[in-house]
Coordinates of N, CA and C in Angstrom, one line a residue:
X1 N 0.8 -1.2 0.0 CA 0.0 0.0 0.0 C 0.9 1.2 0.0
X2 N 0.4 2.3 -0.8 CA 1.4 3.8 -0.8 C 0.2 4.7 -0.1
X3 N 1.0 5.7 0.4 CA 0.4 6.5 1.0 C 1.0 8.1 0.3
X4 N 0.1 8.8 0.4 CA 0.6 10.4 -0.4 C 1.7 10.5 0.0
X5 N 2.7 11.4 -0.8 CA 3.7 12.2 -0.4 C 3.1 13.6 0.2
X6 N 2.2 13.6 0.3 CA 1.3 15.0 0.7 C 0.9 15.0 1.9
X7 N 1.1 16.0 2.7 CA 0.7 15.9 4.2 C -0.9 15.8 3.8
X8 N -1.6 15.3 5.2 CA -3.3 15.0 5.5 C -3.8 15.7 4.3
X9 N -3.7 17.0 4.9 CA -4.5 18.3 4.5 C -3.9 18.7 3.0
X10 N -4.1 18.8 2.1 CA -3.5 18.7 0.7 C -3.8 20.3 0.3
X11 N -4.6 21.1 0.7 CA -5.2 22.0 0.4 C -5.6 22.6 1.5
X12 N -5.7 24.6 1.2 CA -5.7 25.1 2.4 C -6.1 26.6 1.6
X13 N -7.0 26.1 0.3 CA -7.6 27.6 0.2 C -9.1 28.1 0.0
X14 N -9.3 28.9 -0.4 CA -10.5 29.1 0.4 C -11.9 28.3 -0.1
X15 N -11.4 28.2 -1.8 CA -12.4 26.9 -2.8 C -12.1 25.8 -2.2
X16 N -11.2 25.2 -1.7 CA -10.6 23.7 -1.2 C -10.1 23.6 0.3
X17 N -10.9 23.5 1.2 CA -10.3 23.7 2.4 C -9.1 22.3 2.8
X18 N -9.4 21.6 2.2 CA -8.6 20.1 1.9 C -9.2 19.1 1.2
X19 N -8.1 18.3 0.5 CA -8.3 17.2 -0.2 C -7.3 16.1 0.4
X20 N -8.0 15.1 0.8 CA -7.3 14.4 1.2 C -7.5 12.8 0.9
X21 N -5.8 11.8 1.2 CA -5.7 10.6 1.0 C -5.5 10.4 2.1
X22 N -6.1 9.1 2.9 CA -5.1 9.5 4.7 C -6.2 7.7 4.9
X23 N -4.9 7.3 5.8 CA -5.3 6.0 6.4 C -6.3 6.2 7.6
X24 N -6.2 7.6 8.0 CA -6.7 7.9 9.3 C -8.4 7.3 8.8
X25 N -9.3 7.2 9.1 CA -10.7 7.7 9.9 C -10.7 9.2 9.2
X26 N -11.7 9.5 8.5 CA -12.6 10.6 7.6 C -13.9 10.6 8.3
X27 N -14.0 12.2 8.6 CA -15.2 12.6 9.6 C -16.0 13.4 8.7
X28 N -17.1 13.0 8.5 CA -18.1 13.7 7.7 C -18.6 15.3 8.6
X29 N -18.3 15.0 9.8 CA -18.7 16.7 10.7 C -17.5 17.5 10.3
X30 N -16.7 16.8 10.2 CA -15.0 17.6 10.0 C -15.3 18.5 8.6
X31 N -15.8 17.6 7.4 CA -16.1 18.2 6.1 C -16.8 19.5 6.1
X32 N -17.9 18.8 6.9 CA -19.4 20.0 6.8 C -19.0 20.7 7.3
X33 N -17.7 20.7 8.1 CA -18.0 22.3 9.0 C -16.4 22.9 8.5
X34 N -15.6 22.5 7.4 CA -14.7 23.1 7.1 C -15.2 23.7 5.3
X35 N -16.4 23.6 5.1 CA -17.1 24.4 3.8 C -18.1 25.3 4.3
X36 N -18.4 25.4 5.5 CA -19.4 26.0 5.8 C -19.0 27.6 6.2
X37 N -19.9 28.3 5.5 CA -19.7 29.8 5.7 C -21.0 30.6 5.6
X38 N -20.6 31.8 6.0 CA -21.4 32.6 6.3 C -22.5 32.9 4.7
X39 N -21.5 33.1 4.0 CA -22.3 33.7 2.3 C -22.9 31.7 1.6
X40 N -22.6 30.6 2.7 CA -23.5 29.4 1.8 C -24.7 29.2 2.7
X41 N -25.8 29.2 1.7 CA -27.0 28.6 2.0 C -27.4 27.4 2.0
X42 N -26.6 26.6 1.4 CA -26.6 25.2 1.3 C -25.1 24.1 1.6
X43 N -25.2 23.2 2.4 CA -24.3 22.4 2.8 C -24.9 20.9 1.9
X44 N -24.0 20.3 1.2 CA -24.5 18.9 0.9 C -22.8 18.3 1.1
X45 N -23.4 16.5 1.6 CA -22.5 16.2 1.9 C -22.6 14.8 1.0
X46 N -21.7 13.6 1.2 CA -22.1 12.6 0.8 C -20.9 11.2 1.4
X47 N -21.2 10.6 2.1 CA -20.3 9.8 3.0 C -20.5 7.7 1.9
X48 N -19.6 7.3 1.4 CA -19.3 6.3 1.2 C -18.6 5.4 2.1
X49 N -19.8 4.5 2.4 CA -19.6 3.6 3.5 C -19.3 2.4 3.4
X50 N -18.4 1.1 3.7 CA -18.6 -0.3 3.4 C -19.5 -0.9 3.8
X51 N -19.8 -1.5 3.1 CA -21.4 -2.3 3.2 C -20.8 -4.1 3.3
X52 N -21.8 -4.6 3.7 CA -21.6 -5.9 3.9 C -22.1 -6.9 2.8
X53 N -21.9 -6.6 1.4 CA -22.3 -7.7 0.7 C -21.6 -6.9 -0.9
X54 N -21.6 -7.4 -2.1 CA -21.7 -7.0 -3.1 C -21.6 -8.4 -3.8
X55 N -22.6 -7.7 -5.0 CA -22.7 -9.2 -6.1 C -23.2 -10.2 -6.0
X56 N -24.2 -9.9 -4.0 CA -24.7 -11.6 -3.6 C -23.9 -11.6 -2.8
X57 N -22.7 -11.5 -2.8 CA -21.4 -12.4 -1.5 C -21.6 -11.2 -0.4
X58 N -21.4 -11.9 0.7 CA -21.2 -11.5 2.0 C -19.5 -11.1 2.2
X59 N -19.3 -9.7 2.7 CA -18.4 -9.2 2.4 C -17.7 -8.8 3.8
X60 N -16.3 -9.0 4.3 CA -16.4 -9.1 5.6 C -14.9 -7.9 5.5
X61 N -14.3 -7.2 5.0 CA -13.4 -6.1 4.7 C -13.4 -6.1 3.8
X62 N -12.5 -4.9 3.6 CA -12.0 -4.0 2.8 C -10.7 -3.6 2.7
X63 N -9.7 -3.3 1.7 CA -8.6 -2.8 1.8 C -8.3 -2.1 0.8
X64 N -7.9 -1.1 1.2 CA -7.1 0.3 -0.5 C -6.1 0.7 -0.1
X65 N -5.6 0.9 -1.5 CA -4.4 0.8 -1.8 C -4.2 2.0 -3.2
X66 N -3.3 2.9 -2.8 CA -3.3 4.0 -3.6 C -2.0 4.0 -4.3
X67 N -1.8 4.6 -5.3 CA -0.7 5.2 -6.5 C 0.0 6.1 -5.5
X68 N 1.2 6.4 -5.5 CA 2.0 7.4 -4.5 C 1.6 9.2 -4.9
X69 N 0.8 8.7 -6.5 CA 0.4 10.3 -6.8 C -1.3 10.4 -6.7
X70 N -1.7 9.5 -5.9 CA -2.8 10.0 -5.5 C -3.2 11.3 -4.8
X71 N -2.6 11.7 -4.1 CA -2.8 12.9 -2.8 C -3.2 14.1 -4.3
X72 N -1.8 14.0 -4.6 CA -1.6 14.9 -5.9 C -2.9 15.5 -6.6
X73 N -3.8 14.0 -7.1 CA -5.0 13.7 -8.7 C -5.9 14.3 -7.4
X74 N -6.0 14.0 -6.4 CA -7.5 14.2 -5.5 C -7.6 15.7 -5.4
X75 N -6.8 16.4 -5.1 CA -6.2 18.1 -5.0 C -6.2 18.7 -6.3
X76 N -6.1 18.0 -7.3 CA -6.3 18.2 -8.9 C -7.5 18.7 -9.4
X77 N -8.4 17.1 -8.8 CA -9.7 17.0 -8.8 C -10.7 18.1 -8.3
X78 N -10.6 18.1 -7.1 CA -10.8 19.3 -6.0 C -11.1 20.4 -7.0
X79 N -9.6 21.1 -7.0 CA -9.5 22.5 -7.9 C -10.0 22.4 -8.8
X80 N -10.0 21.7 -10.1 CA -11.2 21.6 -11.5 C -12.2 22.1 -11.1
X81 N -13.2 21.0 -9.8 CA -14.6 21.5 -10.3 C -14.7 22.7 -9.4
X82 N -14.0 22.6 -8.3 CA -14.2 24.1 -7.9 C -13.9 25.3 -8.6
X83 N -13.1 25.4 -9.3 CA -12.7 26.5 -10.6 C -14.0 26.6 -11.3
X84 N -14.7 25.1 -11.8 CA -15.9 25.2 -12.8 C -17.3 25.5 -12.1
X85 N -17.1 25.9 -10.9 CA -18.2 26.0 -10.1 C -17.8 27.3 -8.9
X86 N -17.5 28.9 -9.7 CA -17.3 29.5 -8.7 C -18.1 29.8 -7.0
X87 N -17.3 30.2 -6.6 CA -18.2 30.4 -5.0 C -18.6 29.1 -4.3
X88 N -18.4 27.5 -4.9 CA -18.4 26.6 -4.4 C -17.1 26.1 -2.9
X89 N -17.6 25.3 -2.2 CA -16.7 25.2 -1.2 C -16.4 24.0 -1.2
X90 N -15.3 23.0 -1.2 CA -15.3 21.3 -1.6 C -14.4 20.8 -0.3
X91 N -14.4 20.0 0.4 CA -13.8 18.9 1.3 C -13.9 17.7 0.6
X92 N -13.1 16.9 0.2 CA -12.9 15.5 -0.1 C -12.0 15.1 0.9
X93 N -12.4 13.6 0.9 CA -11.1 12.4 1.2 C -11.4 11.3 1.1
X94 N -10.3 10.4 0.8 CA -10.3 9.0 0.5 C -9.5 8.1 1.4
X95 N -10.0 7.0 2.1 CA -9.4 6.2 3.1 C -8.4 5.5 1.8
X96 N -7.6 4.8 2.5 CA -6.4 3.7 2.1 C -6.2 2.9 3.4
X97 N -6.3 1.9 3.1 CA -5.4 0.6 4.2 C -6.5 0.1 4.6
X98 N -7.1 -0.8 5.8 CA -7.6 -1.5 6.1 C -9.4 -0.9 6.3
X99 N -10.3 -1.3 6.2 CA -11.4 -0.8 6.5 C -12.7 -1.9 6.8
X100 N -13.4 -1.1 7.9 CA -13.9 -2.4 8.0 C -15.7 -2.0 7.6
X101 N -16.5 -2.6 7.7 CA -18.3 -2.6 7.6 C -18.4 -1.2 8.4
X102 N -19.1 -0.4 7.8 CA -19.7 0.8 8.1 C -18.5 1.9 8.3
X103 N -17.7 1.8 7.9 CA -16.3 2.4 7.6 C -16.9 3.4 6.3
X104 N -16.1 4.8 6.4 CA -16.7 5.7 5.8 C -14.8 5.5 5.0
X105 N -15.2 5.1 3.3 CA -14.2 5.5 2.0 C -13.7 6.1 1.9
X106 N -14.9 7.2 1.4 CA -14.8 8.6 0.4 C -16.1 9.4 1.5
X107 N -15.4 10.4 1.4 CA -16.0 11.6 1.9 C -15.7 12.8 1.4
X108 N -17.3 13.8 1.3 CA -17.2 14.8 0.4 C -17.9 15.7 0.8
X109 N -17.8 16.8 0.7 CA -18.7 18.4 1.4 C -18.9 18.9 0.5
X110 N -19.8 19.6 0.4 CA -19.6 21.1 -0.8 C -20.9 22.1 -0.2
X111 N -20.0 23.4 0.2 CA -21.4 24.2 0.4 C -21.4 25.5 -0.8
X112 N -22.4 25.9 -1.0 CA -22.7 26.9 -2.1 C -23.6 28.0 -1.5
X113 N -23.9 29.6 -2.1 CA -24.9 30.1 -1.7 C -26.4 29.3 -2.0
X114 N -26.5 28.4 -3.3 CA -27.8 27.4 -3.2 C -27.7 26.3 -3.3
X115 N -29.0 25.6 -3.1 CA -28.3 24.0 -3.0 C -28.1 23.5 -4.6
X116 N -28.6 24.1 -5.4 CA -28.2 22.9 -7.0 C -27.0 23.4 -7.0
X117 N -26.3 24.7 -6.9 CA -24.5 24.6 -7.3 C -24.0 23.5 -6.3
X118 N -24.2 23.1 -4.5 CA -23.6 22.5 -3.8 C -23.8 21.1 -4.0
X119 N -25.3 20.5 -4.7 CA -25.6 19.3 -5.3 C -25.1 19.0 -6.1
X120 N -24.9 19.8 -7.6 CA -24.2 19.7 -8.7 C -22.5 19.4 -8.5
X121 N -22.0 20.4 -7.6 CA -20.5 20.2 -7.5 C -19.9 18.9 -6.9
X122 N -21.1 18.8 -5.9 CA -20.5 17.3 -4.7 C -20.5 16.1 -5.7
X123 N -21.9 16.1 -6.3 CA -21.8 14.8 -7.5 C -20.7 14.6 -8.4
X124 N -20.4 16.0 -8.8 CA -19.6 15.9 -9.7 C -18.1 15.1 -9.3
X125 N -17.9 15.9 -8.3 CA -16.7 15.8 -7.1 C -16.6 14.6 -6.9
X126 N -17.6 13.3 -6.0 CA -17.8 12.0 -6.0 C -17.5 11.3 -7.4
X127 N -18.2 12.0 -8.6 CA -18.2 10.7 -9.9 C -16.4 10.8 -10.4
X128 N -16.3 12.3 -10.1 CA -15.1 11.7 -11.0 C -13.7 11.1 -9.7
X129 N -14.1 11.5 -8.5 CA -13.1 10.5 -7.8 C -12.8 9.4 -7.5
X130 N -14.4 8.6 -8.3 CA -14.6 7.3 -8.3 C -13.8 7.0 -9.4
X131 N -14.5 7.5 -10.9 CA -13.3 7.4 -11.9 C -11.9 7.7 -12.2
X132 N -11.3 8.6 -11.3 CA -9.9 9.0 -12.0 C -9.0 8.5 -10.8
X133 N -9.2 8.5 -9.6 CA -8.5 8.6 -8.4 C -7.5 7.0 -8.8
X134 N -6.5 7.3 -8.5 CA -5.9 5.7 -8.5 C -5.6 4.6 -7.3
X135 N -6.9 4.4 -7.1 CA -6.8 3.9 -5.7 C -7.7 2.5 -6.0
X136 N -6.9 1.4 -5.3 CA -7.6 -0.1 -5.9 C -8.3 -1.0 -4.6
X137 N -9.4 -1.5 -4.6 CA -10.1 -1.9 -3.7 C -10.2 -3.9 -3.6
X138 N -9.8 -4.0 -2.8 CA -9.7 -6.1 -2.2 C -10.5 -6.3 -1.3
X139 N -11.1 -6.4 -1.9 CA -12.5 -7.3 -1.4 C -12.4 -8.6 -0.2
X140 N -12.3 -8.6 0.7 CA -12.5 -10.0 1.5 C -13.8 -10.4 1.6
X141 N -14.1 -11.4 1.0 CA -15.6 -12.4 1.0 C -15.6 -13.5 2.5
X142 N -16.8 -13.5 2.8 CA -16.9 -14.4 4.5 C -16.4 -15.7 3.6
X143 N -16.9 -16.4 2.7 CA -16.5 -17.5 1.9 C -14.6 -17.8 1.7
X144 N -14.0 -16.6 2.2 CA -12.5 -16.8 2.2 C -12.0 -16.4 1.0
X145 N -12.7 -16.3 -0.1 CA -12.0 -15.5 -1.4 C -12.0 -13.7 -1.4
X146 N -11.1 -13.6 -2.5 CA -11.0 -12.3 -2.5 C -11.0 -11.8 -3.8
X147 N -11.4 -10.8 -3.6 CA -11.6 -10.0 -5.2 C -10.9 -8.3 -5.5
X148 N -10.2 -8.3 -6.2 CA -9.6 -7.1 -6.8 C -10.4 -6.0 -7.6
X149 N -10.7 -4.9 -7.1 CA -11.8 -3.8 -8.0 C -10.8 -2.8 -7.7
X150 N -11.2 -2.2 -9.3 CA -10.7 -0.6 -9.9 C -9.3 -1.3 -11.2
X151 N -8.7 -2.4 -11.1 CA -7.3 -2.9 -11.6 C -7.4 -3.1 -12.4
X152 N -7.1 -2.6 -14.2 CA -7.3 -2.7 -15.3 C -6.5 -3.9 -15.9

């Protein structure tokens, strides 16, 4: 498993208060309250959690595993759509390393003065982290097998 060359916090400006790759535990209050300001009227969040099944199989962990220029692409990410979405506010992050059932992935904030820019941006924010981020997910099945997702 690689971990960023990027400290936690990857970002520290006013569109991105952070982007982050981090083994730690990702706090969805942490998000919502580091986008939250006085000029947004809307806070939307979206927390990706491990669930206990996929495909039918009973699923008993999780493990990710990142590119060493992940920290990098997620901070990349970040700034795009906040550039394409002025006045938006964005918190991301992405777990790596062991995770267990109801374990929070990916986590994402965005507040705006209304809610469709802060709905619009967060989705956006989520689809393409799912798509671009280089971060690979191993599946442990209760059955004892295991499965590799995201690995081309």
């Amino acid at each position: 498993m690689h971990t960023s060359e990027r400290p936690e916090t990857v970002n520290t400006t006013e569109a991105v208060p952070a982007a982050v790759v981090s083994e730690e535990p990702l706090s969805l209050d942490t998000a919502v309250a580091a986008v939250e300001s006085d000029n947004c009227g809307a806070v939307v969040s979206f927390s990706g959690v491990i669930r206990n099944h996929d495909g039918g199989r009973q699923v008993d962990r999780l493990s990710y595993s990142s590119h060493p220029t992940a920290g990098d692409i997620i901070a990349a990410l970040a700034d795009d759509i906040a550039a394409a979405h002025p006045g938006v506010r964005l918190w991301v992050g992405h777990r790596i390393g062991d995770l267990r059932i109801g374990d929070s992935a990916l986590v994402c904030a965005a507040a705006a003065a209304h809610r469709k820019e802060a709905f619009d941006a967060c989705s956006i924010l989520v689809e393409r982290v799912k798509a671009e981020l280089p971060i690979w997910k191993e599946q442990f099945f209760s059955d004892g097998t295991v499965e590799w997702v995201g690995i081309a």
